[in-house]
Coordinates of C-alpha atoms in Angstrom, one line a residue:
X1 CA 18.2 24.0 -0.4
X2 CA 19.2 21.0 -2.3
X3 CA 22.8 21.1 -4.2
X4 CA 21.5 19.6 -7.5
X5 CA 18.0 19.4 -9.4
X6 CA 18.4 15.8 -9.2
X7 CA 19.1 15.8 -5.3
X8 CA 15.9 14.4 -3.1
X9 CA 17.2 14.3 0.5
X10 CA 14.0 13.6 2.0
X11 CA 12.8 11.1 -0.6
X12 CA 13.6 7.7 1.0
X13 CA 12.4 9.2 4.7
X14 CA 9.4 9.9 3.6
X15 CA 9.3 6.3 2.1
X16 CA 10.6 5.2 5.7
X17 CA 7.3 7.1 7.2
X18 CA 5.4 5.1 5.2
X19 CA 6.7 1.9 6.0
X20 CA 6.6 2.5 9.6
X21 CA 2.5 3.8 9.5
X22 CA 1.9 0.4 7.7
X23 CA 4.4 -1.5 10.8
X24 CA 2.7 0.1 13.6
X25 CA -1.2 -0.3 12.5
X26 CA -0.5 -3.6 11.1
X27 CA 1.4 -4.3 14.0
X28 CA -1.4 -3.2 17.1
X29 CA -4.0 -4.1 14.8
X30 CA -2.6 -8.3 14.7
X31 CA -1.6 -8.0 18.3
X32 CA -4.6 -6.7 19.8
X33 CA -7.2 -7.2 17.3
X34 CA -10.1 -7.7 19.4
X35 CA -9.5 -4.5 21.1
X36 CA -7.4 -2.6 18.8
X37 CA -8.5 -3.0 15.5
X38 CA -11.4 -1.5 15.3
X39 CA -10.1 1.6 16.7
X40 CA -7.6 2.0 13.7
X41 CA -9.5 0.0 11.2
X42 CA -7.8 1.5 7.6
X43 CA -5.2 3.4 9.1
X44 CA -2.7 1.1 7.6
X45 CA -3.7 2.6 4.3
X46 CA -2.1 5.7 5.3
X47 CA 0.9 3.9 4.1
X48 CA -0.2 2.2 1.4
X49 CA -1.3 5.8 0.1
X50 CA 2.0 7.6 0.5
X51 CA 3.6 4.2 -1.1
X52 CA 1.5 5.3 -4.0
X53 CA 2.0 8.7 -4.1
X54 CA 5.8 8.6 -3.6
X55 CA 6.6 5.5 -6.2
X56 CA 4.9 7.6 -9.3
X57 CA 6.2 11.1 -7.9
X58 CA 10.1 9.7 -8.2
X59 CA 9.3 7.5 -11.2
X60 CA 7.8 10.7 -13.2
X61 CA 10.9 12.5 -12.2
X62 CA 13.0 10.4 -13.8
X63 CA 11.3 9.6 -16.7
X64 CA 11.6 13.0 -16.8
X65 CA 15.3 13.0 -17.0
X66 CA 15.7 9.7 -18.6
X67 CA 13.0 10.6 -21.7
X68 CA 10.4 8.7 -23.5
X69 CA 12.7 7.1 -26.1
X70 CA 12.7 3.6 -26.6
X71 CA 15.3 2.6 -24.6
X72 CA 14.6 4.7 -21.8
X73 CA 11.3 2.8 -21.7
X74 CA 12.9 -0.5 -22.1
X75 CA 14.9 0.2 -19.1
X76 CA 12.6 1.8 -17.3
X77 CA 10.4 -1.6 -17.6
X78 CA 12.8 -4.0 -17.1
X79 CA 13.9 -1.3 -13.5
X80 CA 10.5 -2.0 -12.3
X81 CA 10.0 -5.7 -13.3
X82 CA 13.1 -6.9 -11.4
X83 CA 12.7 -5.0 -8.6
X84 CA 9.1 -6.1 -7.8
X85 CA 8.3 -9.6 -9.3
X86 CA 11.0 -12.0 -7.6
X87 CA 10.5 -10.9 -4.3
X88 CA 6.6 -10.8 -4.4
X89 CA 6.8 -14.6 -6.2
X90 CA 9.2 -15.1 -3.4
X91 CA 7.3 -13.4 -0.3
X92 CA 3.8 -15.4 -2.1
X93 CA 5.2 -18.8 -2.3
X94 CA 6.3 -18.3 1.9
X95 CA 2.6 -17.0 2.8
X96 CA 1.4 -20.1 0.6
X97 CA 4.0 -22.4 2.3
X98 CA 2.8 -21.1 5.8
X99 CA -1.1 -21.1 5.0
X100 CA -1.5 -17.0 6.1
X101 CA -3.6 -15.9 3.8
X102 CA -2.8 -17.8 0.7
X103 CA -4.5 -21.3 1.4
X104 CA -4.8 -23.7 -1.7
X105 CA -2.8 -23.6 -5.6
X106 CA -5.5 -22.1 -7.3
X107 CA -5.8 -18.6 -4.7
X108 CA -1.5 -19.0 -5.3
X109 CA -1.9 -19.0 -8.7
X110 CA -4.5 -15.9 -8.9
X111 CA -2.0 -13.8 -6.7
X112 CA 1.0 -14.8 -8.5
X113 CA -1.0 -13.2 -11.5
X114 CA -2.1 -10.5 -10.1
X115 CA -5.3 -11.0 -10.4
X116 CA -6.6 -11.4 -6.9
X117 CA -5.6 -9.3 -3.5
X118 CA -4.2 -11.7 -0.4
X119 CA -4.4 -9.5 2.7
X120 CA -1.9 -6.4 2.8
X121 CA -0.2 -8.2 -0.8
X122 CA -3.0 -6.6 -2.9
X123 CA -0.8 -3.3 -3.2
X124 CA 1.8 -5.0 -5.2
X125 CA -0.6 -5.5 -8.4
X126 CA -1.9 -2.1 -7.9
X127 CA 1.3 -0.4 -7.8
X128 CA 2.6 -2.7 -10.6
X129 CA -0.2 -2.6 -12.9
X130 CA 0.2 1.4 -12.4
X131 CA 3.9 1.4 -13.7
X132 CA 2.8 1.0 -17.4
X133 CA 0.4 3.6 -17.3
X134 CA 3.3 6.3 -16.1
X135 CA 5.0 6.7 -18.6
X136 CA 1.6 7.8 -20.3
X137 CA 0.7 10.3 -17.6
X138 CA 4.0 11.9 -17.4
X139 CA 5.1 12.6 -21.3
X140 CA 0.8 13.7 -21.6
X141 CA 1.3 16.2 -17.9
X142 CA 5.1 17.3 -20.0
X143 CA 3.4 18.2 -23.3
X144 CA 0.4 20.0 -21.9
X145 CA 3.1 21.9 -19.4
X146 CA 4.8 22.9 -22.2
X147 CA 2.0 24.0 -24.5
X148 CA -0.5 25.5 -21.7
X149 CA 1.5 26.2 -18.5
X150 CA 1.2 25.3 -15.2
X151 CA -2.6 26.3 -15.1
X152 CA -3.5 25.0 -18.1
X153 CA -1.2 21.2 -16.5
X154 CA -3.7 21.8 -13.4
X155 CA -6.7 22.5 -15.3
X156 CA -5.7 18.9 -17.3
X157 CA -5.1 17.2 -14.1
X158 CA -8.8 17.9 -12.5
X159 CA -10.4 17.1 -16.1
X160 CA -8.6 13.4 -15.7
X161 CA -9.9 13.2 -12.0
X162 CA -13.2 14.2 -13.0
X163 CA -13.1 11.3 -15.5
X164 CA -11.5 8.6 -13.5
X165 CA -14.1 9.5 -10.6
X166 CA -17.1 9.6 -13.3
X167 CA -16.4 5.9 -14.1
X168 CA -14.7 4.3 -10.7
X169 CA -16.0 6.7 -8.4
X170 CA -13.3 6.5 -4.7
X171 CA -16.8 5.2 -2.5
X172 CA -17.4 2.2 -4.5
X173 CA -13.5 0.9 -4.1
X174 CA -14.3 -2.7 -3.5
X175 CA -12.1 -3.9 -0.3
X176 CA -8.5 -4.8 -0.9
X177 CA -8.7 -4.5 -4.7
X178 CA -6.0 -5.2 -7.0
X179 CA -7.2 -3.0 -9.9
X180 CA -5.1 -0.5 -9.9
X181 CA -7.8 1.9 -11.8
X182 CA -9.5 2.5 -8.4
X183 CA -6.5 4.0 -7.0
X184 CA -5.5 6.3 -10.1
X185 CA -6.1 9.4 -8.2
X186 CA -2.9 8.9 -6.0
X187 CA -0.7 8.3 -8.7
X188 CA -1.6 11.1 -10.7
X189 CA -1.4 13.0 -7.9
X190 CA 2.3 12.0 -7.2
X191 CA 2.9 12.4 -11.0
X192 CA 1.4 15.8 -11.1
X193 CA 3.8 16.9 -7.9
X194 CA 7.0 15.8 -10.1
X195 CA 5.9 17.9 -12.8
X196 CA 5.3 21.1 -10.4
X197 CA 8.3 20.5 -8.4
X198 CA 10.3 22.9 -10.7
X199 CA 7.3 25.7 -10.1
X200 CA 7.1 24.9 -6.3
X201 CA 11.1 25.2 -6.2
X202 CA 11.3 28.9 -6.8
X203 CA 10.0 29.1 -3.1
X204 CA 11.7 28.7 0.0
X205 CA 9.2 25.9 1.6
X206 CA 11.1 25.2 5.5
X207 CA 8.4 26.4 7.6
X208 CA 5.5 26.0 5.5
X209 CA 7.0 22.3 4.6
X210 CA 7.5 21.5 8.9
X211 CA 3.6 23.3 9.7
X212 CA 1.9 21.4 7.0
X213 CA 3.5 18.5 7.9
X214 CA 2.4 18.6 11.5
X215 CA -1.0 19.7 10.4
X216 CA -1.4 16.5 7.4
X217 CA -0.2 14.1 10.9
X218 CA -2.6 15.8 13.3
X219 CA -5.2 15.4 10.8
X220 CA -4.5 11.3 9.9
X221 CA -4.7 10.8 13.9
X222 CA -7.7 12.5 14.3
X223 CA -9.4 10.5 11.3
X224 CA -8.8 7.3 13.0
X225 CA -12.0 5.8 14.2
X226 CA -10.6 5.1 17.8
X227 CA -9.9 9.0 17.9
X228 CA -13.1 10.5 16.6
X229 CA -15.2 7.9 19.0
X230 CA -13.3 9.1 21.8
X231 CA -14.0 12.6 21.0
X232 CA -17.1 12.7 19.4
X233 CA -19.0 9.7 20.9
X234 CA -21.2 7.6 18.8
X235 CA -20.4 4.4 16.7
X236 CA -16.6 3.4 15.5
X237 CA -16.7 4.7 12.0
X238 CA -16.0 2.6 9.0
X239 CA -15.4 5.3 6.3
X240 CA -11.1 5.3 6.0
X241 CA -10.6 2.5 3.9
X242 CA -11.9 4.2 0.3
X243 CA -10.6 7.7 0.7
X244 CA -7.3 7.3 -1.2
X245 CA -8.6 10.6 -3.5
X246 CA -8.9 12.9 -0.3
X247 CA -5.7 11.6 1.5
X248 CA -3.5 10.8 -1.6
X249 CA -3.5 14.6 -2.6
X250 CA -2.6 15.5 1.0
X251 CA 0.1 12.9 0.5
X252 CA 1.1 14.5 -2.4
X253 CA 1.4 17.8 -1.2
X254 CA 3.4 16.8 2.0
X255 CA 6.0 15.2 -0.7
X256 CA 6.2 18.1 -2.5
X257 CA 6.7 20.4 0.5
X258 CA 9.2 18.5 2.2
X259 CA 11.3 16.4 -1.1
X260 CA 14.0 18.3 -0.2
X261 CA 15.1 18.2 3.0
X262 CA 13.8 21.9 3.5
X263 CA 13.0 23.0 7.1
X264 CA 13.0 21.1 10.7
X265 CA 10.5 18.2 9.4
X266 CA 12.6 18.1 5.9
X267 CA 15.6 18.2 7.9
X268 CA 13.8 14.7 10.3
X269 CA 12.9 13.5 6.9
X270 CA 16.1 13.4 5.4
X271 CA 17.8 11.2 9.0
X272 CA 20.2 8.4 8.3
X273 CA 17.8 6.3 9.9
X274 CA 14.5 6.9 8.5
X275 CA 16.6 7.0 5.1
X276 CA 17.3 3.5 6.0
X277 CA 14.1 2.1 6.7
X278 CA 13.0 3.7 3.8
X279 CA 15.9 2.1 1.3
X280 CA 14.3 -1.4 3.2
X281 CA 10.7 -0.8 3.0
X282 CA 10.1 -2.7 0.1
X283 CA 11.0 -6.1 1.8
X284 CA 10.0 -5.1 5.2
X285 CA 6.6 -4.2 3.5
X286 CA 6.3 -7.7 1.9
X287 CA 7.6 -10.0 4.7
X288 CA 6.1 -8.2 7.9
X289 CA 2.7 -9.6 7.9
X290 CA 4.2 -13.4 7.8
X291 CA 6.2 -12.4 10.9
X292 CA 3.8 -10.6 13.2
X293 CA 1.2 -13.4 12.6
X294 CA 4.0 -16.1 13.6
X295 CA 4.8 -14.0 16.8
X296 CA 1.7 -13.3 18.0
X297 CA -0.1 -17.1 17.0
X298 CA 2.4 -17.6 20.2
X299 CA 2.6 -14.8 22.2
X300 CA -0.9 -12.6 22.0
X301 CA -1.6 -9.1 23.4
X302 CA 2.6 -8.7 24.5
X303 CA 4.2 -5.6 24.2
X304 CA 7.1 -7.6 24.0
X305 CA 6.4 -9.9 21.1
X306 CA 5.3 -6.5 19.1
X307 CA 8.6 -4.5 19.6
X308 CA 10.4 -8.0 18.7
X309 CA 7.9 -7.9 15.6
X310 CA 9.0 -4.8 14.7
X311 CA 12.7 -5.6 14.7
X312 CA 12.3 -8.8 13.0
X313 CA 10.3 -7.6 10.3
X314 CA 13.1 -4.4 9.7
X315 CA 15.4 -7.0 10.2
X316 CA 13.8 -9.1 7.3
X317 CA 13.8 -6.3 5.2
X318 CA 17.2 -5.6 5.8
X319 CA 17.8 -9.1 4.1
X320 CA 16.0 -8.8 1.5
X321 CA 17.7 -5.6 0.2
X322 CA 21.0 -6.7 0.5
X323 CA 20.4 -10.2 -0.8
X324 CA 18.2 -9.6 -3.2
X325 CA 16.9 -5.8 -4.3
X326 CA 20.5 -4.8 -4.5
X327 CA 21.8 -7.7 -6.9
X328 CA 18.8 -7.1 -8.8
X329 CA 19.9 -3.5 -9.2
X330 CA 23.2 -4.6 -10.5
X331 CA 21.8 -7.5 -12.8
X332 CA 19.5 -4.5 -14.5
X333 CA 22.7 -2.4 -15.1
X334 CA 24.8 -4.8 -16.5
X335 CA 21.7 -6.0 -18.6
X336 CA 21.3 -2.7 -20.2
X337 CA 23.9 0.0 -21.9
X338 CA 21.7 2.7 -21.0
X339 CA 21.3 2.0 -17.3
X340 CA 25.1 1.5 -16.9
X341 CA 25.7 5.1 -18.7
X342 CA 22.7 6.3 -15.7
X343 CA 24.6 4.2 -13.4
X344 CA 28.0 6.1 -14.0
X345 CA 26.3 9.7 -13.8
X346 CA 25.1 9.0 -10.9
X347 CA 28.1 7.5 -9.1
X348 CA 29.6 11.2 -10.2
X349 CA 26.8 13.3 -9.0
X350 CA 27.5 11.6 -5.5
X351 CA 30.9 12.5 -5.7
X352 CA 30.4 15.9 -6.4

């Protein structure tokens, strides 16, 4: 059980799962793409997914705590716009420099507006562009919680799926797009988790939390085209890279189960070490792809050049937190009287 309402042991470990699916698929799949890729084509999305899922699942929460009041929001948007524009301009600017995927001023210029995707650096518009529609979907899921209940919240939820899949239905997600309103389902799926996490906390969730884990894991490895060739024969299938509405709610159940720390997997979840790569995955996430393209331009197909690949890019990210994401952090709570005040309570909740 956690200590404190607040406390999310298992939050930046499940953020470090995520950012290690995206490593290893992104990883075998630029090694050895000729043989590889295919066989894991849109597994890397796994990743992406959970990213989603987990980003508006902790931001509801505390917009939750915070409130809806102006300043909350002011904060809430200058949080969010220092944490994820310098080091995108940054990590754009180095894949421009370098020529991987970002080739002449004018595709720059698109990406640094967020208007076009550049190979895995489409997520960062998505999940951006999804930040000012939060706020919406959590103080609409509070009200109709408060005024209908928890079946009338889930009866609200499907009504918005239905809509959202009325007019962008999940089959016709173009490739790699940076419109976030394709990928609505899996942040209202994270934001409707935060808002049933009080409901889902009256139950002890250990084993059910460490079973359904295994099962959601079982299940993304046997989805993998690779996996269900070798099993069932036929053609490699080419059907993973659109179904954020099917695995986004499984995402958003495994958060939900496992948040906090609850049970063998909730107890992996919540390791120093995965907590770690989970604090870094932001920078890791960004700067990987530059690195595992350098190091396998030279060295192709060696197990060697990906296991260095991997510790570069963690390595990277490492940098980028403590250089950058960090400072930021402190520039935002000088900037603002309200994030010092959240600042303060939370230097005394760790305490306690």
């Amino acid at each position: 059980m956690t200590s404190s309402p607040h406390s999310l042991p298992a939050a930046d470990g499940i953020r470090g799962v995520a950012c290690l699916i995206v490593l290893l698929m992104h990883g075998l799949s630029l090694g050895w793409p000729e043989r590889l890729f295919p066989l894991l084509k849109g597994g890397g999305k796994y990743g992406v997914w959970l990213f989603f899922v987990l980003s508006a699942f902790l931001l509801t929460l505390r917009l939750q705590r915070r409130g809806f009041a102006l300043a909350s929001l002011a904060d809430y948007a200058l949080a969010r716009s220092l944490r994820i524009v310098p080091l995108f301009v940054l990590a754009c600017l180095l894949y421009a420099w370098a020529g991987v995927g970002i080739t002449d001023g004018q595709q720059l210029g698109e990406v640094l507006s967020m208007q076009r995707g550049s190979i895995h650096l489409w997520t960062i518009p998505v999940e951006f562009k999804a930040y000012a529609v939060l706020p919406l979907l959590a103080w609409l899921g509070l009200l109709v919680q408060r005024r209908a209940g928890w079946g009338g919240l889930l009866l609200a939820a499907l009504l918005a799926l239905a809509v959202q899949q009325a007019l962008w239905p999940y089959w016709q997600t173009p490739a790699d797009s940076p419109n976030t309103r394709w990928y609505l389902p899996a942040f209202l799926f994270g934001c409707l988790a935060a808002l049933l996490l009080p409901w889902v906390r009256q139950w002890r969730r250990g084993r059910a939390g460490t079973f359904y884990a295994s099962l959601t894991l079982l299940a993304l490895l046997l989805a993998l085209p690779g996996v269900r060739q070798a099993l069932l024969g036929g053609p490699l299938a080419n059907d993973l890279m659109d179904k954020h509405l099917f695995i986004g709610l499984a995402w958003a159940v495994f958060v939900l189960l496992l948040v906090d720390g609850e049970g063998l997997a909730g107890r992996v979840l919540s390791s120093p070490v995965l907590g770690f790569v989970g604090r870094i995955s932001y920078s890791t996430y960004l700067f990987h792809w530059l690195i595992m393209v350098g190091l396998f331009h030279w060295f192709p197909q060696s197990v060697p050049a990906f296991i260095a690949a991997l510790m570069l890019a963690l390595l990277a990210g490492a940098l980028g937190y403590y250089l950058a994401e960090l400072p930021l952090e402190r520039l935002r709570q000088r900037l603002t009287p309200l994030a010092r005040r959240q600042a303060v309570a939370s230097a005394a909740l760790r305490r306690d």
